[in-house]
mmCIF file of C-alpha atoms (C1' of nucleotides) in Angstrom:
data_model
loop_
_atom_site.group_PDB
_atom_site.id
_atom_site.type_symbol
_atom_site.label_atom_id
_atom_site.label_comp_id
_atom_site.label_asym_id
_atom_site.label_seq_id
_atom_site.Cartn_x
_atom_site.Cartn_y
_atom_site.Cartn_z
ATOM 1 C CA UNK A 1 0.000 0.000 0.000
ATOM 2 C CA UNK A 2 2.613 2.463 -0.612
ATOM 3 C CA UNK A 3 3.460 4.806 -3.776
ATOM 4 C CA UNK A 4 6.597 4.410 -5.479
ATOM 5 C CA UNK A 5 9.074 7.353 -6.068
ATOM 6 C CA UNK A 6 7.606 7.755 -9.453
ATOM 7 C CA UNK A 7 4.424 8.687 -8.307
ATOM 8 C CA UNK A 8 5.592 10.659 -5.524
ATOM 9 C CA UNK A 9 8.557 12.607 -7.223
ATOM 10 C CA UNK A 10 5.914 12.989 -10.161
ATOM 11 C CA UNK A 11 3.570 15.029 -8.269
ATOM 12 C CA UNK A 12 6.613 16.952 -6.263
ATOM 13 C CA UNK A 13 7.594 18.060 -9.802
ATOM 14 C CA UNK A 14 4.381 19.463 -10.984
ATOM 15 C CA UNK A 15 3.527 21.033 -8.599
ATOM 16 C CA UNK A 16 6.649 22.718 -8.978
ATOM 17 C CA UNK A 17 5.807 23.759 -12.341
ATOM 18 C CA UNK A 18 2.589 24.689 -10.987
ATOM 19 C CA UNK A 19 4.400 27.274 -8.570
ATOM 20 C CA UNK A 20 6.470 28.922 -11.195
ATOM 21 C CA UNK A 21 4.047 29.037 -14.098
ATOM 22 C CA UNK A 22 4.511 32.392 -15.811
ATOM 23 C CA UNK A 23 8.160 32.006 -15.267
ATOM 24 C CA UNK A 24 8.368 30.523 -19.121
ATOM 25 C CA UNK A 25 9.795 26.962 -19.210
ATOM 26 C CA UNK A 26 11.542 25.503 -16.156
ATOM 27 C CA UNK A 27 14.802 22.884 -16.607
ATOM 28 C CA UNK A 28 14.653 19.805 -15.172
ATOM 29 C CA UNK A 29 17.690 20.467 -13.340
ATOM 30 C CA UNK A 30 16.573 23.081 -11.451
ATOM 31 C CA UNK A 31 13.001 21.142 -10.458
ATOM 32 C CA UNK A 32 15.483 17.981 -9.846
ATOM 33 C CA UNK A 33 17.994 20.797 -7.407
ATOM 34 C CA UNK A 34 14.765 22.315 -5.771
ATOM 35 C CA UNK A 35 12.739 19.193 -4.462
ATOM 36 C CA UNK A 36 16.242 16.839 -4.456
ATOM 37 C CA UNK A 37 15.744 14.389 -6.711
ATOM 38 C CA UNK A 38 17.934 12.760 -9.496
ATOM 39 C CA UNK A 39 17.761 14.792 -12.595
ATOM 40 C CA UNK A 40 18.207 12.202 -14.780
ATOM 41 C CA UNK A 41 15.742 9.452 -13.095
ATOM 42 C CA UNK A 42 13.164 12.569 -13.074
ATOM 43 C CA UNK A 43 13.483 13.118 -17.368
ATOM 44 C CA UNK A 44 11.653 9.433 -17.342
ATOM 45 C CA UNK A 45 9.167 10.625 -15.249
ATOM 46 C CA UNK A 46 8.690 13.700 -16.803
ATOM 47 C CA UNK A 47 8.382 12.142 -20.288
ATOM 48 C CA UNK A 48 5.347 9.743 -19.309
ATOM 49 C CA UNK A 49 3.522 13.030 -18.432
ATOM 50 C CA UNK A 50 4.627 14.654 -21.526
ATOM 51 C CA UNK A 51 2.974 11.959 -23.513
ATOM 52 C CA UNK A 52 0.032 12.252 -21.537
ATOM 53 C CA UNK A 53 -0.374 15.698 -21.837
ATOM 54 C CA UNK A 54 0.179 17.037 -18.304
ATOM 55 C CA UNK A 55 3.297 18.618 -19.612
ATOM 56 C CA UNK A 56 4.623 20.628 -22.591
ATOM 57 C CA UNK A 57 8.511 20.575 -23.153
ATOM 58 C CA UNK A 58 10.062 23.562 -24.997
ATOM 59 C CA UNK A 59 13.613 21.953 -26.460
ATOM 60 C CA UNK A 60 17.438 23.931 -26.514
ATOM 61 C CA UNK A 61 18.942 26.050 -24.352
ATOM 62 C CA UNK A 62 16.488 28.193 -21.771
ATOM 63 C CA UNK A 63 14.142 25.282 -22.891
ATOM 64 C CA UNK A 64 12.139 23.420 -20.125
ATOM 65 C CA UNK A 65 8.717 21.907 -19.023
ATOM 66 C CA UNK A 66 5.825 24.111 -18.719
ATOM 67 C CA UNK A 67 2.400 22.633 -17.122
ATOM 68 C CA UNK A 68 -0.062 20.795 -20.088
ATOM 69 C CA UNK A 69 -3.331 22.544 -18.382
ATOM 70 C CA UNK A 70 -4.723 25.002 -16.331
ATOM 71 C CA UNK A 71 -3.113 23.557 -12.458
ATOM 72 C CA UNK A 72 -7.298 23.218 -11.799
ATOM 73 C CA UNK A 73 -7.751 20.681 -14.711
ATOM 74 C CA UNK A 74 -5.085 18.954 -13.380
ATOM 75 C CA UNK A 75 -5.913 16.438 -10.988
ATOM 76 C CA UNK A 76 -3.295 14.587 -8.723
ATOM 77 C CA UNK A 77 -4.753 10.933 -9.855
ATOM 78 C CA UNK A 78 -4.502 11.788 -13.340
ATOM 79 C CA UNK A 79 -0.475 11.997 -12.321
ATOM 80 C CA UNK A 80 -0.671 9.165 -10.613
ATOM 81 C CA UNK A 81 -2.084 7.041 -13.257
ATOM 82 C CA UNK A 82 0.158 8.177 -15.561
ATOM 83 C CA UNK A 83 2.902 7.030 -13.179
ATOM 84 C CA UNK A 84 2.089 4.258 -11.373
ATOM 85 C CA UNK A 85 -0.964 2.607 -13.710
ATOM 86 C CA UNK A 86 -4.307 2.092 -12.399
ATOM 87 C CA UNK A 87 -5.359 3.079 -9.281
ATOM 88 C CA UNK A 88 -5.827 -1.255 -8.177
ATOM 89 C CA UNK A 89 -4.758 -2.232 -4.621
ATOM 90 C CA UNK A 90 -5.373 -5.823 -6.425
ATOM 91 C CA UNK A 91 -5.402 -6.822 -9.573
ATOM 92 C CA UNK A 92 -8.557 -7.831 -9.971
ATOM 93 C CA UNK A 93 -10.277 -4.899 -9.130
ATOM 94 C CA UNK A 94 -8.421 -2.027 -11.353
ATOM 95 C CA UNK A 95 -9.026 0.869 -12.818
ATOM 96 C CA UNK A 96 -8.545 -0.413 -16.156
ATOM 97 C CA UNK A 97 -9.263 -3.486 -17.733
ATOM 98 C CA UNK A 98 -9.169 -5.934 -14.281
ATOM 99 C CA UNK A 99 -7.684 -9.561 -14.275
ATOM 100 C CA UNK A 100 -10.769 -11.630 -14.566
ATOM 101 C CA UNK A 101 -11.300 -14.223 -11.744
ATOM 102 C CA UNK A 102 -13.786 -17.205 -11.632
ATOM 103 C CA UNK A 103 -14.669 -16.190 -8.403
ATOM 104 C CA UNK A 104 -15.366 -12.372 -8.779
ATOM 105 C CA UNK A 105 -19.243 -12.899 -8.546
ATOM 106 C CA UNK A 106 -19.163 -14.615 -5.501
ATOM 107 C CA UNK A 107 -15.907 -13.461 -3.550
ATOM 108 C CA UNK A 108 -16.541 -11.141 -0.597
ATOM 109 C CA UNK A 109 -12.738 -10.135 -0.639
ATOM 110 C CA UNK A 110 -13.222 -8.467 -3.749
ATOM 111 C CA UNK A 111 -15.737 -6.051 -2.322
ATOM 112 C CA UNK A 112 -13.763 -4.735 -0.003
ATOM 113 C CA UNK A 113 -10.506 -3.952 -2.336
ATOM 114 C CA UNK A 114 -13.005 -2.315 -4.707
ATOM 115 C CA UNK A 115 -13.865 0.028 -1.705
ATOM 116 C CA UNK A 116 -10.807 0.722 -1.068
ATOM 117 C CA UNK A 117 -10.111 1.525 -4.832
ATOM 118 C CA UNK A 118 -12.877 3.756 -4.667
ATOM 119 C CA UNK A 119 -11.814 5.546 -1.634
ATOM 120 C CA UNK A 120 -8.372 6.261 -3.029
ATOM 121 C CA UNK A 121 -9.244 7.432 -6.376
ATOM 122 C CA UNK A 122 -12.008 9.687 -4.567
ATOM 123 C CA UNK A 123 -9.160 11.379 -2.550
ATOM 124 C CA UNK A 124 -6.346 11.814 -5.382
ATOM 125 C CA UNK A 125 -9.538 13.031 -7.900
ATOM 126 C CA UNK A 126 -10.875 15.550 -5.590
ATOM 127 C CA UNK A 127 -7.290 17.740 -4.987
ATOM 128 C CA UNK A 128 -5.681 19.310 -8.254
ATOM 129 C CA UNK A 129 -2.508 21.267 -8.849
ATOM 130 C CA UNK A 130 -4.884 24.410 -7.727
ATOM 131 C CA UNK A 131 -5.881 23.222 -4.905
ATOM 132 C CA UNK A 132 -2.231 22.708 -3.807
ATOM 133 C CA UNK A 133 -1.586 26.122 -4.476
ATOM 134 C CA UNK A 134 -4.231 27.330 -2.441
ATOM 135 C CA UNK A 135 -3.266 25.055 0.248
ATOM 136 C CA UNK A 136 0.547 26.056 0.288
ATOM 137 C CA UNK A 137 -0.491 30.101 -0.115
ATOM 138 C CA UNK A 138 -2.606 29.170 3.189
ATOM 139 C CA UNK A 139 0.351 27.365 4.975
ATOM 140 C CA UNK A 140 2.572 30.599 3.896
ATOM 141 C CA UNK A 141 0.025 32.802 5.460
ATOM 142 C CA UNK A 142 0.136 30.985 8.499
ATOM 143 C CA UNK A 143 3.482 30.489 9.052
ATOM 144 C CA UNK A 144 4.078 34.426 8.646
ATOM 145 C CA UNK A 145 1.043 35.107 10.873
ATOM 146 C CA UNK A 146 2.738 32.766 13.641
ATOM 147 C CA UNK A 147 6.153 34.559 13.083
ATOM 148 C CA UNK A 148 4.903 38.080 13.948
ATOM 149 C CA UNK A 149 3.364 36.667 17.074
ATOM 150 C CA UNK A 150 7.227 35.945 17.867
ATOM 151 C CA UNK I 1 -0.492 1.344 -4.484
ATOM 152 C CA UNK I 2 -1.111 -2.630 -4.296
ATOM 153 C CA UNK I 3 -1.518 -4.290 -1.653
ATOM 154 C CA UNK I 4 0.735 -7.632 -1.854
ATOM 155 C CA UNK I 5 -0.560 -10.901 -1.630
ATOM 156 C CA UNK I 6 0.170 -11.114 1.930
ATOM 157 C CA UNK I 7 -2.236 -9.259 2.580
ATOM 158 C CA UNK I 8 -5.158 -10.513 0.153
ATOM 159 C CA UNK I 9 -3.727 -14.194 1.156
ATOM 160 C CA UNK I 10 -3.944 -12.873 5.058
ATOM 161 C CA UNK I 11 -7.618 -12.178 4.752
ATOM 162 C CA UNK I 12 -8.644 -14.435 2.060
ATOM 163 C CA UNK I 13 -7.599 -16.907 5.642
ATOM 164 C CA UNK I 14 -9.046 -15.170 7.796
ATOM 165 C CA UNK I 15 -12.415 -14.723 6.430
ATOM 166 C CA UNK I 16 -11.687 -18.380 5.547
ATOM 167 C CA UNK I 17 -11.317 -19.414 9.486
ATOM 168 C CA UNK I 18 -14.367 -16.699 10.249
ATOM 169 C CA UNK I 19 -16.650 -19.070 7.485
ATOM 170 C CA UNK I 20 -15.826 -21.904 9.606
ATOM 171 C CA UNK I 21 -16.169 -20.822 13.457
ATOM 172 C CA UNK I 22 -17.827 -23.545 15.446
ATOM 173 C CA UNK I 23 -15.787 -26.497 13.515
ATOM 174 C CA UNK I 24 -13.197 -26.860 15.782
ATOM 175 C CA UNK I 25 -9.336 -26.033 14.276
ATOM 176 C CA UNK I 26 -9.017 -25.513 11.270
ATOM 177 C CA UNK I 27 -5.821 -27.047 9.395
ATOM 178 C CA UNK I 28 -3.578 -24.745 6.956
ATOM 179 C CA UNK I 29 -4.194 -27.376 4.581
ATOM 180 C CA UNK I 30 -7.213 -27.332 4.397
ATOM 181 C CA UNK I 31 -7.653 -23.378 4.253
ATOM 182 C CA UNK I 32 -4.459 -23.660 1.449
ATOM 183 C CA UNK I 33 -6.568 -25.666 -0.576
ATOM 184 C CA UNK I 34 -10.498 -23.992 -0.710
ATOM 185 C CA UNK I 35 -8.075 -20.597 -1.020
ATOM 186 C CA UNK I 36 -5.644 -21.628 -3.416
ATOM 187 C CA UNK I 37 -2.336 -20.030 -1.730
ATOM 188 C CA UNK I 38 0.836 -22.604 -0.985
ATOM 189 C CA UNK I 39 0.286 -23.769 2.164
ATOM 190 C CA UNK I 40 4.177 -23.330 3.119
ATOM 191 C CA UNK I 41 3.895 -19.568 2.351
ATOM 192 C CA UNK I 42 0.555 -19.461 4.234
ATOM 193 C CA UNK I 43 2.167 -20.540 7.507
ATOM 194 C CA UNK I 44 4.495 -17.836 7.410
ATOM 195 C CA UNK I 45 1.939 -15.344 7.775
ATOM 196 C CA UNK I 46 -0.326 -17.128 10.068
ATOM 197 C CA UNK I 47 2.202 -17.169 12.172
ATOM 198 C CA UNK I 48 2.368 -13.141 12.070
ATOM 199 C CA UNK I 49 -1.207 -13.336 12.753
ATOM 200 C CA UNK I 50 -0.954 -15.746 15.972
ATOM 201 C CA UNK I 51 1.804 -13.492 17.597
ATOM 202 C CA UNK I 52 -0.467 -10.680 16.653
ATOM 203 C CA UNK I 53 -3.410 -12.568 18.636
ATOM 204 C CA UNK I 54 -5.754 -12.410 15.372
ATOM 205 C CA UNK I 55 -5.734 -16.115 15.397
ATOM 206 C CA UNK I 56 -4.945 -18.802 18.629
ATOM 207 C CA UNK I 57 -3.191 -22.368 17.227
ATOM 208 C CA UNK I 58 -4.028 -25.987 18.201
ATOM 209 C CA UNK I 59 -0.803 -28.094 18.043
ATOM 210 C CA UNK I 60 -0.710 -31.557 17.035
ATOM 211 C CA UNK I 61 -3.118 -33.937 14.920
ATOM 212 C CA UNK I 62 -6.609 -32.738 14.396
ATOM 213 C CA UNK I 63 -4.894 -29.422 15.142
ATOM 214 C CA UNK I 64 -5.447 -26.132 12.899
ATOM 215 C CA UNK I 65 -6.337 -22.636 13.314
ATOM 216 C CA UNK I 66 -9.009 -20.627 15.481
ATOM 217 C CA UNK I 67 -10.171 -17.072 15.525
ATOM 218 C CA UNK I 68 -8.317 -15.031 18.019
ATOM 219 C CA UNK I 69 -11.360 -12.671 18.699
ATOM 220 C CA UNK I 70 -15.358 -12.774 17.665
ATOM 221 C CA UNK I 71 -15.591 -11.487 13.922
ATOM 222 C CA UNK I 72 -17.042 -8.316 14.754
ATOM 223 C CA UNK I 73 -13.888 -7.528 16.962
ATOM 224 C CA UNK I 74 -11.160 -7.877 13.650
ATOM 225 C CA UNK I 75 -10.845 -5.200 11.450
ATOM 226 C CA UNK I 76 -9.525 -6.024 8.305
ATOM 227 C CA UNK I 77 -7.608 -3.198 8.726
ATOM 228 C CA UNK I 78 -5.871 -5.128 11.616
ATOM 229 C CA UNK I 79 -5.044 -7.828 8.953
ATOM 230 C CA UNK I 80 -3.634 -5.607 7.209
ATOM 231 C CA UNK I 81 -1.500 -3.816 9.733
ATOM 232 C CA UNK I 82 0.313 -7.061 10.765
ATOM 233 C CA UNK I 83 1.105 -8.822 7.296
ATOM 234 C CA UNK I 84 1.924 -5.388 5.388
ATOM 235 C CA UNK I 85 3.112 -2.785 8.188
ATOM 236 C CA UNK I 86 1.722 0.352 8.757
ATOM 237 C CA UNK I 87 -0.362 1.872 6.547
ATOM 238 C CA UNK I 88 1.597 4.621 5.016
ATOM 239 C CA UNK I 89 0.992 5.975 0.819
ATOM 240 C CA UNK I 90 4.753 7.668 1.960
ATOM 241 C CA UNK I 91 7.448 7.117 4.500
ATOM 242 C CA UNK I 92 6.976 10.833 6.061
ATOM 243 C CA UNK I 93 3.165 9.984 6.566
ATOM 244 C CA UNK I 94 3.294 6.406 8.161
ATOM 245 C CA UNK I 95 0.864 5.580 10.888
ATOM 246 C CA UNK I 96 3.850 4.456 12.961
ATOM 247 C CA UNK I 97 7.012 6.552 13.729
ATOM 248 C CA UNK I 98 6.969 8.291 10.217
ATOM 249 C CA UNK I 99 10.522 9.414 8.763
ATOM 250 C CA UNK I 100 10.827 12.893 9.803
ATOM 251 C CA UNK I 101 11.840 15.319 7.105
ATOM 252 C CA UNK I 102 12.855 18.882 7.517
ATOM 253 C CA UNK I 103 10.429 20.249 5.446
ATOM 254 C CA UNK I 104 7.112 18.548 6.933
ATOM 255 C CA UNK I 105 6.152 21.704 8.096
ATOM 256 C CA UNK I 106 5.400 23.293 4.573
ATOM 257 C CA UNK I 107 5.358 19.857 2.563
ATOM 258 C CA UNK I 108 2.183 20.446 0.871
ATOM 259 C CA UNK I 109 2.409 16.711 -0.993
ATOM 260 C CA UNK I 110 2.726 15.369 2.695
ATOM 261 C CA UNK I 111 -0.627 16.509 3.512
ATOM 262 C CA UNK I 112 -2.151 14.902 0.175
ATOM 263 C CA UNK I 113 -0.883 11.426 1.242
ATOM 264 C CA UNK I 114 -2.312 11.620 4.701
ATOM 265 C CA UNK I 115 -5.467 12.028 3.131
ATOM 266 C CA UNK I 116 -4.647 8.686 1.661
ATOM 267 C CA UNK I 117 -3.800 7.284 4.561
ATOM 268 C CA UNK I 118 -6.647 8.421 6.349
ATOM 269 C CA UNK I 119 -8.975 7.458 4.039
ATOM 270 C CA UNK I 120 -7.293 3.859 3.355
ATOM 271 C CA UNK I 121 -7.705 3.418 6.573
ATOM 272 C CA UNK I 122 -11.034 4.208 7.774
ATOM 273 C CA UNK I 123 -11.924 1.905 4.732
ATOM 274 C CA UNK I 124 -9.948 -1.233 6.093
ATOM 275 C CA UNK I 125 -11.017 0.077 9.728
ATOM 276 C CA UNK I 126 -14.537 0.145 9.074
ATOM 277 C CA UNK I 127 -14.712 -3.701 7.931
ATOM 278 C CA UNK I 128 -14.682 -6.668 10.248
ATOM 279 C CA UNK I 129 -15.191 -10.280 9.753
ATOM 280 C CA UNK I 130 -18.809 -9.695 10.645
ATOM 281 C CA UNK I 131 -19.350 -7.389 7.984
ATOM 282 C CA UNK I 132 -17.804 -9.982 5.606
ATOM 283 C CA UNK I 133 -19.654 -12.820 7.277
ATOM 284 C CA UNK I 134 -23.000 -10.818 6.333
ATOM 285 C CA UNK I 135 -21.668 -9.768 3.125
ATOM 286 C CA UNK I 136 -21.362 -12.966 2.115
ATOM 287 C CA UNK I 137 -24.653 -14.217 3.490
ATOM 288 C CA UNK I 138 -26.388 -11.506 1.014
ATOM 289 C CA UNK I 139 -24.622 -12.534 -1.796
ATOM 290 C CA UNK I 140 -25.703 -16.138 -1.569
ATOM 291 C CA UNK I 141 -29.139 -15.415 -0.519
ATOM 292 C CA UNK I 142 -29.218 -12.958 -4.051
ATOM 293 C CA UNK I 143 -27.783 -15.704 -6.013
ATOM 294 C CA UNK I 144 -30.433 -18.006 -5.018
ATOM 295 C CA UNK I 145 -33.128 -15.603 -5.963
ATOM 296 C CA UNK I 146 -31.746 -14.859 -9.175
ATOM 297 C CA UNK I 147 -31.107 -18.728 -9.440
ATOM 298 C CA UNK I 148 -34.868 -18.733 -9.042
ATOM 299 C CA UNK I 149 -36.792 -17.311 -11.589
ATOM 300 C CA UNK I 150 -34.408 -18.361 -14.257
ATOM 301 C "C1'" DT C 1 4.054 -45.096 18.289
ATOM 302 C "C1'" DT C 2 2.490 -43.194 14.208
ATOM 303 C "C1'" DA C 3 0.230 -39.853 11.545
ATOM 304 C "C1'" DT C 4 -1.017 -35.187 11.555
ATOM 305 C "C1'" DA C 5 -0.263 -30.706 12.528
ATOM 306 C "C1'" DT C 6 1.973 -26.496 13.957
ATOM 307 C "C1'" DC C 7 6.421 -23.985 14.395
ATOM 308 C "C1'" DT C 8 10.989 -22.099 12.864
ATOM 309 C "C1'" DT C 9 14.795 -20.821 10.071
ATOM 310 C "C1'" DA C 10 17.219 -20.619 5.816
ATOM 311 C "C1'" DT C 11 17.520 -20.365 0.935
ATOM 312 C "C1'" DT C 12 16.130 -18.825 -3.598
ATOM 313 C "C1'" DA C 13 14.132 -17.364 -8.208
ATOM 314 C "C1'" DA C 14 11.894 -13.738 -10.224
ATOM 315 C "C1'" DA C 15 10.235 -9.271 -10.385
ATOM 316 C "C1'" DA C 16 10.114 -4.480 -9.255
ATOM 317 C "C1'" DT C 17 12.412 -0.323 -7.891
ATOM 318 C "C1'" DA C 18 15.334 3.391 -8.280
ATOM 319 C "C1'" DC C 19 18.601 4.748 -10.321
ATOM 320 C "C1'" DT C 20 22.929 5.500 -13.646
ATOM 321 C "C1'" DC C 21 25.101 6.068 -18.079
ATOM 322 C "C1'" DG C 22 25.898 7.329 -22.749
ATOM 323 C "C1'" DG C 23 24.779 9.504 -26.600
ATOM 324 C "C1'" DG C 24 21.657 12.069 -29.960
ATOM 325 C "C1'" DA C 25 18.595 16.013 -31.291
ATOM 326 C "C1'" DT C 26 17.252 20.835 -30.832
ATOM 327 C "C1'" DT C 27 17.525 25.542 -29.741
ATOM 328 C "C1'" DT C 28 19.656 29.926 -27.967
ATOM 329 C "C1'" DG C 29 23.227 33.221 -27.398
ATOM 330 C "C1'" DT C 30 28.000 34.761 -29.048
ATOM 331 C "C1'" DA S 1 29.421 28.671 -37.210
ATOM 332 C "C1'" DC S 2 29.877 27.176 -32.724
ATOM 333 C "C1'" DA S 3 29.353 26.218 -27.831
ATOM 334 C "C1'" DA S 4 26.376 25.609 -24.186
ATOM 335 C "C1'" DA S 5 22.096 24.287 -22.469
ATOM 336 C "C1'" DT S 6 18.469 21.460 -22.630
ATOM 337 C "C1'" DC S 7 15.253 17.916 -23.938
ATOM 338 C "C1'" DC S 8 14.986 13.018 -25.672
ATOM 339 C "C1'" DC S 9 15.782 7.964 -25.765
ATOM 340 C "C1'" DG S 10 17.371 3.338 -24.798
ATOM 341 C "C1'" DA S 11 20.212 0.267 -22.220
ATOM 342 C "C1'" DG S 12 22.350 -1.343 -18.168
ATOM 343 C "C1'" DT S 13 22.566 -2.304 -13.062
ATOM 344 C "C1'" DA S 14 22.523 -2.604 -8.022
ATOM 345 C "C1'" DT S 15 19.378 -3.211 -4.410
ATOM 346 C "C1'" DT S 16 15.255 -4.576 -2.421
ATOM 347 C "C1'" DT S 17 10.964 -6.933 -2.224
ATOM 348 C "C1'" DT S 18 8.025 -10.618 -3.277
ATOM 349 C "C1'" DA S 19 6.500 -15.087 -3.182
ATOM 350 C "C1'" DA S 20 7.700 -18.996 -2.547
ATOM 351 C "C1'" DT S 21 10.312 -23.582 -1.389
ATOM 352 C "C1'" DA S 22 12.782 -26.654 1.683
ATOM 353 C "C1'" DA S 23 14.051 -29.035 5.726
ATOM 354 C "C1'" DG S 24 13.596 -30.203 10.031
ATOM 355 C "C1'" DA S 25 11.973 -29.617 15.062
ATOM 356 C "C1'" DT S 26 8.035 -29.864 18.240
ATOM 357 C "C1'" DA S 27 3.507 -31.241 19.873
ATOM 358 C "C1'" DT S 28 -0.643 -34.016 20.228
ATOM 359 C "C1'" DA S 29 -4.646 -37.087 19.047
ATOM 360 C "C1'" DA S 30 -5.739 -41.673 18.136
#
DNA sequence: TTATATCTTATTAAAATACTCGGGATTTGT
DNA sequence: ACAAATCCCGAGTATTTTAATAAGATATAA
């Protein structure tokens, strides 16, 4: 029940795009320097979400990654998916086409991974790149509020 | 995000051994068999499970396996928690001693995957043997409707 | 005492994970 | 034209995890 890097450096990254958008296109090596992860294990990341459309790359030098969307049309599961497949905490009860077992109509195990399916792709579907923003501008705010308090 | 199959294997058992209260032990064998899991790699995690107290062992011939507790006192999610650790989508949110990092205090990731977490586990927490033992009861009593006017 | 079980530890094959490396293609600034 | 920066792509690799398998010790019912 745990993510891998991918999935986890994935959504580390854009939302670092996310947080310098306007900035023109950002270098992998300075997303890879800012959140400490290996530049070059991060470029395979980065090009699953280019072919999905999440990013946009902009080749050559000053060249970089720019976000694929609007940060609100871009949902944390939809990085995840690209990342680390199908949201299935077994196989027989993913996202996309699921293994097929003789059982399935019968098997009370299967109910409850589909639940928990359910409940996981709820959570990652609900927050977006925006909603990270918002979040982070309100832990900022915070933080500065506690400091004057000082 | 999947669980392994110690964990499906864990409660495909235990569900098994719930099905079966009232029938004195219950052999691994036998439980190996009507689950199809190796029985070899079964007895490792039973024996998790007995140190855990979700199961008590009879030694010896006509020995076998028992519930530790009544059905509607084991949580799947306390299946779970003994054959897969913690539940934890990330290191830095685990539900037991997480990895501290330095920059918890801002990470605004970290707060997605405790929503994970939190929702994985109210899920697996909300789930007992019971449930299952009714589930199952419904499903058979539908089949034999359906079975019915065909 | 024998067959049936649980218990325990060690070993292992295969797969997944998390990189690392090397080189090619493209664009910008000089 | 050229150098530097950057994306792009495929292959290789060390480590860890998974899912068993194996072998033998211990306990108990019949």
């Amino acid at each position: 029940m745990k993510l891998s890097t991918k999935g986890r450096y994935g959504v580390k990254a854009m939302f670092d795009l996310a947080q310098h958008m306007g900035e023109g296109p950002i270098s992998l090596k300075s997303i890879a320097e800012r959140q400490g992860i290996s530049e070059h294990y991060l470029e395979q990341l980065v090009s699953g979400l280019r072919k999905a459309g999440l990013v946009k790359s902009v080749r050559g030098a000053q060249g970089g990654y720019l976000l694929g969307k609007e940060p609100d049309k871009i949902k944390i599961g939809d990085i995840i998916r690209v990342l680390e497949g199908p949201i299935a905490p077994a196989d027989c009860v993913s996202e996309e086409d699921p293994e097929i077992c003789s059982k399935a109509e019968f098997c009370v195990t299967r109910t409850i991974w589909e639940k928990v399916r359910d409940s996981i792709a709820e959570v990652l579907d609900s927050i977006t790149l925006e909603t990270m923003l918002e979040d982070a501008k309100k832990i900022e705010s915070d933080r500065s509020l506690y400091m004057y308090y000082i």
